[in-house]
């Protein structure tokens, strides 16, 4: 009842106030009537009644304290007063809210990405009980080493390894016999153990319409172990995952909507996957995306279904299920209730060690055996975390600096405004206002400013999220990271708003409340000497902003120079006006040897298109991860670091790679003709020195029988691999002479004009040749190269924008500080000019203070920048973190900006009229 009564008072405040006033008036009148009856005059009776009743205003306060929360009432008063002050100072309020909105919004946008990567759980039953099985090895290896040289028991692998800070080398792929070991031995710690293997992009034909989709092979306990219920039909069970079982598939809700018009329509339908029929038995729920947020599949197949597809691009021949040294499947499990990760680790690690030791064939292999590591699986695989966490931490640091600069700037503005309100605050203190009450009033204003900044910051965050997605995706069609503003993100935004409001408002509030009211009321100009203090609080805040701004400017310079260095890498080929796309005829049903003719015929048709200067094809793009092959010159040992690229005719002509000697591969090089090869300069210099290599022979140990090839040409060096890699030794071989089990091929069309305009014609030609073969990964060569620099482009753009924003905010703070000092020294400047000081001298007097503040800021920030730039070393290319050009550019930009910000109030000071200034004095 107590709280209800107070709440009702808050809702009916005006009526209750009137009742209090009416009741007090009634008591006064009643007391006055009694005095009149005693013979006292009416005026004297009223005065006596007032004396007896006491202070009416104080009585009203006491009654209010009984009926309502005094704190809430005062807070409401503070809020109303703060709003009036904001409307009375619109320019100040607008600048403060804008700078805070930018800082809070940028932090919210970055944190939303952090939340999507680090904090979200898998949309399954009890994700906290899931565990991911990994292994780690002590030896890391060096660039170019095969995995079998680092961890000998891993003789073959199909998956990824990554560097672990503790173990140096880690992976999440296991042989199938190891998965069976976990299934049989883990019953005491896991309720279920399941495996999965990400399939490559597959050809999916639904109702005669061909397309491409991502698939995943899963074991029979996959969905049961995850605790996923179907949206329609049923999911894959153990009986589906065995040799000879009926071919079934489970598709996602998104695929069922796009290809069947709904989940109910998909169940029981027959589809073709790589030209093989499968029956759709179920549909996953809409929120389920698998266990790897970085690779959400479109459909799920039983593990053993890969034996039906027999795609040479897959790592799953029948012997893969027996090979103890082939690492290819990923494993997860669900912990039993009450079992911890440490207990599961202690139970399974010795068993895995004993098993993996039995797969070693010599002491060298036993010296570096994989060690089982069981990690929590709440969020699924950490692929996204490894890919984006470090860049996002860098961006989070940058936006944190932006917010710190904005807070310092607003604190500086509040200090200047508090000085202008000294008379008001002194008057309130003299009338009996408590210092704590003054502090609370000023903090309410600052928190209100920050709260409004947070509200507008949400709009900035929404825009920032979309902008970051565009930057990070960089044209990628299926970008998998989609953050949003959920309750956790909005909670962080609210907390950040309140925290920043307290941080930048506390010091000005305390300083204002601690003043001596007497001298201020007597209009003694106690602040006149403050200009001679080398570093007061306002200048310290400006120095702080300069230090942080220089850090961002240095980072921006480093990232921009890195991007420039990458763009200036000598490619060795012409990237302009080249259209790239991929075709996989094998998945559509084409087989050897007919598939070579299919690819060659398409190349000829593409080269005859109007506007196409030449057309070619290759096993992969030049900007790709090439694989080393054992190639040797006759009489020498094989070199496994040589890159092999299978190409079609006119490849070097189309890519405009010059031929230095001999000829390039052309139409005369057919399957039945003499095996030939073209080498680049790096290979020629390493194996032939200054001799002419044309006519020499190479030996390729790619098949059971080594293949002898004659060198018919020497090409100029051209990049094959990543932009940050050195040009490797490369051997070009006709695709129809040496490429076993041809899969997808990358076509390159050099056009006379804008390449994308030819895409529709290309699609029509492919459809006429075989409607079952869809185009995939359509892009230009220039776009593909830019895609490899997406992180550097993102950092360069964002950090440059952050640095400019930080510099603008710091300049506003510097301008406000100088402007305030000039205003306070108006009388002094007037006297100087009256005594004959020139305008240039006045300008220099003001700029001298600016230069002092900038010099102190730069002196403090350069050592900090040199130390912190080491953390960016892994993101740089072609330069060192202490790059003098970047640091010099940052210092120069900061000095120029500081002088411009200081010159405007200095120029105004030089135009002060001495007569007006002295009359004011």
Coordinates of C-alpha atoms in Angstrom, one line a residue, residues 37-473:
X37 CA -13.1 35.6 19.0
X38 CA -10.5 36.5 21.7
X39 CA -10.8 40.1 20.6
X40 CA -7.7 40.4 18.4
X41 CA -7.9 42.5 15.3
X42 CA -8.3 40.5 12.0
X43 CA -4.9 41.6 10.6
X44 CA -3.1 40.7 13.8
X45 CA -5.1 37.4 14.1
X46 CA -3.9 36.4 10.6
X47 CA -0.3 37.2 11.5
X48 CA -0.5 35.3 14.8
X49 CA -2.0 32.3 12.9
X50 CA 0.9 32.3 10.5
X51 CA 3.4 32.5 13.4
X52 CA 1.7 29.6 15.2
X53 CA 1.5 27.4 12.1
X54 CA 5.1 28.1 11.1
X55 CA 6.7 28.1 7.6
X56 CA 4.0 27.1 5.2
X57 CA 6.5 26.2 2.4
X58 CA 8.4 24.0 4.8
X59 CA 5.2 22.3 6.0
X60 CA 4.4 21.5 2.3
X61 CA 7.8 20.0 1.9
X62 CA 7.3 17.8 4.9
X63 CA 3.9 16.6 3.7
X64 CA 5.4 15.9 0.2
X65 CA 8.1 13.8 1.8
X66 CA 5.4 11.7 3.5
X67 CA 3.5 11.2 0.3
X68 CA 6.2 10.9 -2.4
X69 CA 9.8 10.0 -2.9
X70 CA 11.7 13.2 -2.5
X71 CA 14.5 11.9 -4.6
X72 CA 12.2 11.2 -7.6
X73 CA 10.6 14.6 -7.2
X74 CA 14.0 16.3 -7.2
X75 CA 15.1 14.1 -10.1
X76 CA 12.0 15.2 -12.1
X77 CA 12.9 18.8 -11.3
X78 CA 16.5 18.2 -12.4
X79 CA 15.3 16.7 -15.6
X80 CA 13.0 19.6 -16.4
X81 CA 15.7 22.1 -15.6
X82 CA 18.2 20.1 -17.7
X83 CA 15.9 20.1 -20.7
X84 CA 15.4 23.9 -20.4
X85 CA 19.2 24.4 -20.3
X86 CA 19.6 22.2 -23.4
X87 CA 17.0 24.2 -25.3
X88 CA 18.6 27.4 -24.1
X89 CA 22.0 26.2 -25.5
X90 CA 21.0 24.5 -28.7
X91 CA 24.4 24.7 -30.4
X92 CA 26.3 23.3 -27.4
X93 CA 23.7 20.5 -26.9
X94 CA 23.6 19.6 -30.6
X95 CA 27.4 19.3 -30.8
X96 CA 27.6 17.3 -27.6
X97 CA 24.8 14.9 -28.6
X98 CA 26.2 14.5 -32.2
X99 CA 29.7 13.7 -31.0
X100 CA 28.4 11.2 -28.3
X101 CA 26.0 9.6 -30.8
X102 CA 28.8 9.0 -33.2
X103 CA 31.0 7.5 -30.5
X104 CA 28.3 5.4 -28.8
X105 CA 26.8 4.3 -32.2
X106 CA 30.2 3.2 -33.5
X107 CA 30.8 1.2 -30.3
X108 CA 27.4 -0.3 -30.5
X109 CA 27.9 -1.4 -34.1
X110 CA 31.2 -3.1 -33.4
X111 CA 29.9 -4.7 -30.3
X112 CA 26.9 -6.2 -32.2
X113 CA 29.5 -8.0 -34.4
X114 CA 31.3 -9.1 -31.3
X115 CA 28.1 -10.4 -29.9
X116 CA 27.3 -12.3 -33.1
X117 CA 30.7 -14.0 -33.0
X118 CA 31.6 -14.5 -29.4
X119 CA 28.4 -14.6 -27.3
X120 CA 25.6 -16.3 -29.3
X121 CA 24.8 -20.0 -28.7
X122 CA 23.8 -22.6 -31.3
X123 CA 20.0 -22.7 -31.7
X124 CA 19.7 -26.2 -30.4
X125 CA 18.6 -27.9 -27.2
X126 CA 20.9 -27.2 -24.2
X127 CA 23.9 -25.9 -26.2
X128 CA 26.0 -25.5 -23.0
X129 CA 26.4 -29.3 -22.8
X130 CA 27.9 -29.6 -26.3
X131 CA 31.7 -30.2 -26.8
X132 CA 34.0 -29.9 -29.8
X133 CA 36.8 -32.4 -30.2
X134 CA 40.1 -31.0 -31.5
X135 CA 43.7 -32.0 -31.5
X136 CA 46.9 -30.1 -31.1
X137 CA 50.6 -30.7 -31.8
X138 CA 53.6 -28.9 -30.4
X139 CA 55.4 -28.4 -33.7
X140 CA 54.1 -25.7 -35.9
X141 CA 56.1 -26.1 -39.0
X142 CA 57.2 -23.5 -41.6
X143 CA 55.7 -22.1 -44.7
X144 CA 55.7 -24.5 -47.5
X145 CA 56.0 -27.6 -45.3
X146 CA 53.4 -30.4 -45.8
X147 CA 51.4 -31.5 -42.8
X148 CA 53.0 -35.0 -43.1
X149 CA 56.4 -33.3 -42.5
X150 CA 55.2 -31.6 -39.3
X151 CA 52.9 -34.2 -37.9
X152 CA 53.9 -37.4 -39.6
X153 CA 50.8 -39.5 -38.6
X154 CA 48.7 -37.0 -40.6
X155 CA 49.8 -38.3 -43.9
X156 CA 46.8 -37.0 -45.8
X157 CA 44.2 -34.4 -44.7
X158 CA 41.2 -32.7 -46.1
X159 CA 40.4 -29.7 -43.8
X160 CA 42.0 -26.8 -42.1
X161 CA 44.6 -26.3 -39.4
X162 CA 45.1 -23.1 -37.5
X163 CA 47.7 -21.7 -35.1
X164 CA 46.8 -22.0 -31.4
X165 CA 48.7 -19.6 -29.1
X166 CA 49.3 -22.4 -26.6
X167 CA 49.8 -25.4 -28.9
X168 CA 51.1 -23.6 -32.0
X169 CA 49.2 -26.1 -34.3
X170 CA 45.6 -27.2 -33.9
X171 CA 42.9 -28.8 -36.0
X172 CA 39.4 -30.2 -35.6
X173 CA 39.6 -33.0 -38.2
X174 CA 40.0 -36.7 -37.4
X175 CA 40.2 -40.1 -39.3
X176 CA 37.0 -42.0 -39.4
X177 CA 38.4 -44.8 -37.3
X178 CA 39.1 -42.2 -34.6
X179 CA 35.4 -41.2 -34.7
X180 CA 34.4 -44.8 -34.2
X181 CA 36.8 -45.0 -31.2
X182 CA 35.1 -42.0 -29.7
X183 CA 31.7 -43.5 -30.3
X184 CA 32.6 -46.8 -28.6
X185 CA 34.7 -45.4 -25.7
X186 CA 32.9 -42.2 -24.8
X187 CA 29.7 -43.6 -23.3
X188 CA 30.7 -42.7 -19.8
X189 CA 31.1 -39.0 -20.6
X190 CA 29.0 -38.3 -23.7
X191 CA 25.4 -39.2 -24.4
X192 CA 26.1 -39.1 -28.1
X193 CA 29.1 -38.5 -30.4
X194 CA 28.4 -37.3 -34.0
X195 CA 30.5 -36.2 -37.0
X196 CA 30.1 -34.0 -40.0
X197 CA 32.1 -33.2 -43.1
X198 CA 31.5 -29.9 -45.1
X199 CA 30.9 -30.7 -48.7
X200 CA 31.9 -28.5 -51.6
X201 CA 29.4 -26.6 -53.6
X202 CA 27.2 -29.1 -55.4
X203 CA 24.9 -29.1 -58.4
X204 CA 21.3 -29.2 -57.2
X205 CA 18.5 -29.8 -59.7
X206 CA 14.9 -29.3 -58.6
X207 CA 12.0 -29.8 -61.0
X208 CA 14.5 -29.6 -63.9
X209 CA 16.0 -26.3 -62.8
X210 CA 19.7 -26.6 -62.1
X211 CA 21.5 -24.5 -59.5
X212 CA 24.3 -24.6 -56.9
X213 CA 24.0 -25.2 -53.2
X214 CA 26.2 -25.9 -50.2
X215 CA 25.9 -29.4 -48.7
X216 CA 27.1 -31.1 -45.6
X217 CA 27.7 -34.8 -44.8
X218 CA 26.5 -35.8 -41.3
X219 CA 26.6 -39.0 -39.3
X220 CA 23.4 -40.7 -38.3
X221 CA 23.4 -39.3 -34.7
X222 CA 24.0 -35.7 -35.9
X223 CA 20.5 -34.3 -35.4
X224 CA 19.7 -36.5 -32.5
X225 CA 22.9 -35.4 -30.7
X226 CA 22.2 -31.7 -31.3
X227 CA 18.6 -32.1 -30.2
X228 CA 17.1 -30.6 -33.3
X229 CA 13.4 -31.2 -34.2
X230 CA 12.3 -31.2 -37.9
X231 CA 10.1 -28.4 -39.2
X232 CA 8.5 -31.0 -41.5
X233 CA 9.0 -34.7 -42.1
X234 CA 12.0 -36.3 -40.3
X235 CA 15.7 -35.8 -40.0
X236 CA 18.6 -38.1 -40.8
X237 CA 18.9 -41.2 -38.5
X238 CA 21.4 -44.0 -38.0
X239 CA 19.7 -46.3 -40.6
X240 CA 20.3 -43.6 -43.3
X241 CA 24.0 -43.5 -42.7
X242 CA 25.2 -46.9 -43.9
X243 CA 26.3 -48.4 -47.1
X244 CA 23.4 -49.5 -49.3
X245 CA 20.8 -47.3 -47.6
X246 CA 18.2 -45.4 -49.7
X247 CA 19.6 -42.0 -50.8
X248 CA 17.9 -39.3 -48.6
X249 CA 18.5 -35.7 -48.0
X250 CA 17.3 -33.1 -45.4
X251 CA 17.1 -29.5 -46.6
X252 CA 16.9 -26.2 -44.8
X253 CA 13.7 -24.1 -44.4
X254 CA 15.2 -21.4 -46.6
X255 CA 15.8 -23.9 -49.5
X256 CA 12.4 -25.4 -49.1
X257 CA 10.8 -21.9 -49.4
X258 CA 12.9 -20.9 -52.4
X259 CA 12.6 -24.1 -54.4
X260 CA 9.4 -25.8 -53.2
X261 CA 7.3 -22.9 -51.9
X262 CA 7.2 -24.1 -48.3
X263 CA 8.3 -26.8 -45.8
X264 CA 5.2 -28.9 -46.2
X265 CA 5.6 -29.1 -50.0
X266 CA 9.3 -30.3 -49.9
X267 CA 8.9 -33.5 -47.9
X268 CA 8.8 -36.6 -50.2
X269 CA 10.0 -34.7 -53.3
X270 CA 12.8 -36.1 -55.5
X271 CA 15.8 -33.9 -56.3
X272 CA 19.1 -34.4 -58.2
X273 CA 22.4 -33.7 -56.4
X274 CA 25.3 -34.0 -58.8
X275 CA 22.9 -35.7 -61.1
X276 CA 22.0 -38.4 -58.5
X277 CA 18.4 -38.7 -57.3
X278 CA 17.7 -38.2 -53.6
X279 CA 14.5 -38.1 -51.6
X280 CA 13.8 -35.2 -49.3
X281 CA 12.7 -36.7 -46.0
X282 CA 12.6 -33.6 -43.9
X283 CA 13.2 -29.9 -43.4
X284 CA 15.2 -28.3 -40.6
X285 CA 13.7 -25.5 -38.5
X286 CA 14.2 -22.0 -39.7
X287 CA 16.7 -20.9 -37.0
X288 CA 19.0 -23.9 -37.5
X289 CA 22.2 -23.3 -39.5
X290 CA 24.3 -26.2 -38.6
X291 CA 27.2 -26.2 -36.1
X292 CA 29.5 -23.8 -38.0
X293 CA 28.2 -20.3 -38.3
X294 CA 30.7 -19.6 -41.0
X295 CA 29.4 -22.3 -43.3
X296 CA 25.7 -22.6 -43.1
X297 CA 24.7 -25.5 -45.5
X298 CA 21.6 -25.6 -47.7
X299 CA 21.1 -29.4 -47.3
X300 CA 22.4 -32.3 -45.2
X301 CA 23.3 -35.8 -46.6
X302 CA 24.1 -39.0 -44.6
X303 CA 27.9 -39.4 -44.3
X304 CA 28.1 -42.6 -46.4
X305 CA 26.1 -40.9 -49.2
X306 CA 29.3 -39.6 -50.5
X307 CA 30.1 -43.0 -51.9
X308 CA 27.1 -42.6 -54.2
X309 CA 28.2 -39.2 -55.5
X310 CA 31.8 -40.1 -56.1
X311 CA 32.8 -36.5 -56.8
X312 CA 36.6 -36.5 -57.2
X313 CA 36.6 -33.2 -55.4
X314 CA 35.5 -34.9 -52.2
X315 CA 37.8 -36.7 -49.8
X316 CA 35.6 -39.7 -49.4
X317 CA 36.6 -42.8 -51.4
X318 CA 35.6 -46.1 -49.8
X319 CA 39.1 -46.5 -48.3
X320 CA 38.7 -43.2 -46.4
X321 CA 36.6 -45.0 -43.9
X322 CA 39.4 -47.4 -43.1
X323 CA 42.5 -45.1 -43.4
X324 CA 43.9 -44.3 -40.0
X325 CA 46.2 -41.5 -41.4
X326 CA 43.6 -39.6 -43.4
X327 CA 42.2 -36.7 -41.3
X328 CA 38.9 -35.4 -42.8
X329 CA 35.9 -35.4 -40.5
X330 CA 34.9 -33.1 -37.6
X331 CA 33.5 -34.5 -34.4
X332 CA 31.3 -33.1 -31.6
X333 CA 29.6 -34.7 -28.6
X334 CA 27.0 -34.0 -25.9
X335 CA 28.2 -34.3 -22.4
X336 CA 26.3 -36.3 -19.9
X337 CA 24.6 -34.4 -17.1
X338 CA 27.2 -33.6 -14.4
X339 CA 30.2 -34.3 -16.6
X340 CA 32.6 -31.5 -17.1
X341 CA 35.0 -30.8 -20.0
X342 CA 37.9 -31.6 -17.8
X343 CA 36.4 -35.0 -16.9
X344 CA 35.8 -35.8 -20.6
X345 CA 39.3 -34.7 -21.4
X346 CA 40.8 -37.0 -18.7
X347 CA 38.7 -39.9 -19.9
X348 CA 39.3 -39.7 -23.7
X349 CA 42.7 -38.2 -24.1
X350 CA 44.6 -41.3 -22.9
X351 CA 42.5 -43.5 -25.2
X352 CA 43.1 -41.2 -28.2
X353 CA 46.8 -41.1 -27.4
X354 CA 47.0 -44.9 -27.3
X355 CA 45.1 -45.1 -30.6
X356 CA 47.1 -42.4 -32.5
X357 CA 50.4 -43.9 -31.3
X358 CA 49.4 -47.1 -33.0
X359 CA 49.1 -45.3 -36.3
X360 CA 52.7 -44.1 -36.1
X361 CA 55.2 -46.0 -38.1
X362 CA 58.6 -44.7 -36.8
X363 CA 60.1 -42.7 -33.9
X364 CA 59.9 -39.5 -35.9
X365 CA 56.1 -39.8 -36.1
X366 CA 55.9 -40.7 -32.4
X367 CA 57.9 -37.6 -31.5
X368 CA 55.0 -35.2 -32.4
X369 CA 51.7 -37.0 -31.9
X370 CA 48.4 -35.1 -31.9
X371 CA 47.0 -34.6 -28.4
X372 CA 43.2 -34.6 -27.9
X373 CA 41.7 -31.3 -26.7
X374 CA 38.0 -31.1 -25.8
X375 CA 36.6 -27.5 -26.0
X376 CA 33.1 -26.2 -25.2
X377 CA 30.7 -26.2 -28.1
X378 CA 28.1 -23.7 -27.0
X379 CA 28.7 -21.5 -30.0
X380 CA 29.6 -24.3 -32.4
X381 CA 32.8 -24.2 -34.3
X382 CA 35.0 -21.1 -33.8
X383 CA 35.7 -20.6 -37.5
X384 CA 34.1 -17.1 -37.4
X385 CA 35.9 -16.3 -34.2
X386 CA 39.3 -17.1 -35.8
X387 CA 38.4 -15.2 -38.9
X388 CA 37.0 -12.0 -37.6
X389 CA 37.8 -11.6 -33.9
X390 CA 41.2 -10.0 -34.3
X391 CA 40.1 -7.4 -36.9
X392 CA 37.0 -6.6 -34.8
X393 CA 39.1 -6.2 -31.6
X394 CA 41.2 -3.7 -33.6
X395 CA 38.1 -1.8 -34.7
X396 CA 36.6 -2.0 -31.2
X397 CA 39.8 -0.3 -29.9
X398 CA 39.5 2.4 -32.5
X399 CA 35.9 3.2 -31.8
X400 CA 36.7 3.1 -28.1
X401 CA 39.3 5.8 -28.7
X402 CA 36.6 7.8 -30.6
X403 CA 34.3 7.6 -27.7
X404 CA 37.0 8.7 -25.3
X405 CA 37.8 11.7 -27.4
X406 CA 34.1 12.6 -27.6
X407 CA 33.8 12.3 -23.8
X408 CA 36.9 14.5 -23.3
X409 CA 35.5 17.0 -25.7
X410 CA 32.1 17.2 -24.1
X411 CA 33.8 17.5 -20.6
X412 CA 35.8 20.4 -22.0
X413 CA 32.7 22.1 -23.3
X414 CA 30.9 21.5 -20.0
X415 CA 33.9 23.1 -18.2
X416 CA 33.6 26.2 -20.4
X417 CA 29.8 26.3 -19.9
X418 CA 30.2 25.8 -16.1
X419 CA 32.5 28.9 -16.0
X420 CA 29.7 30.9 -17.7
X421 CA 27.3 29.6 -15.1
X422 CA 29.4 30.5 -12.1
X423 CA 27.1 33.3 -11.0
X424 CA 24.1 31.1 -11.2
X425 CA 25.7 28.3 -9.2
X426 CA 27.1 30.7 -6.7
X427 CA 23.7 32.3 -6.1
X428 CA 22.1 28.8 -5.6
X429 CA 24.9 28.0 -3.1
X430 CA 24.3 31.2 -1.2
X431 CA 20.6 30.5 -1.0
X432 CA 21.3 27.3 0.9
X433 CA 21.5 24.7 -1.9
X434 CA 23.6 21.7 -0.9
X435 CA 26.8 21.0 -2.9
X436 CA 25.6 17.5 -3.4
X437 CA 22.4 18.9 -4.9
X438 CA 24.4 21.0 -7.3
X439 CA 26.5 18.0 -8.3
X440 CA 23.4 15.9 -8.9
X441 CA 21.8 18.6 -11.0
X442 CA 24.9 19.0 -13.2
X443 CA 25.3 15.2 -13.5
X444 CA 21.6 14.9 -14.5
X445 CA 22.3 17.3 -17.4
X446 CA 25.4 15.3 -18.5
X447 CA 23.6 11.9 -18.2
X448 CA 20.6 13.3 -20.1
X449 CA 23.0 14.5 -22.9
X450 CA 24.7 11.1 -23.0
X451 CA 21.3 9.3 -23.0
X452 CA 20.1 11.3 -26.0
X453 CA 23.5 10.6 -27.6
X454 CA 22.8 6.9 -27.0
X455 CA 19.3 7.1 -28.5
X456 CA 20.6 8.8 -31.6
X457 CA 23.6 6.5 -31.5
X458 CA 21.2 3.5 -32.1
X459 CA 20.4 5.0 -35.5
X460 CA 24.1 5.5 -36.1
X461 CA 24.6 1.8 -35.1
X462 CA 22.0 0.6 -37.5
X463 CA 23.6 2.4 -40.3
X464 CA 27.1 1.3 -39.1
X465 CA 26.1 -2.3 -39.1
X466 CA 24.9 -2.2 -42.7
X467 CA 28.0 -0.3 -43.7
X468 CA 30.3 -2.8 -41.9
X469 CA 28.5 -5.8 -43.5
X470 CA 29.1 -4.2 -47.0
X471 CA 32.7 -3.6 -46.2
X472 CA 33.4 -7.0 -44.6
X473 CA 31.4 -8.9 -47.3

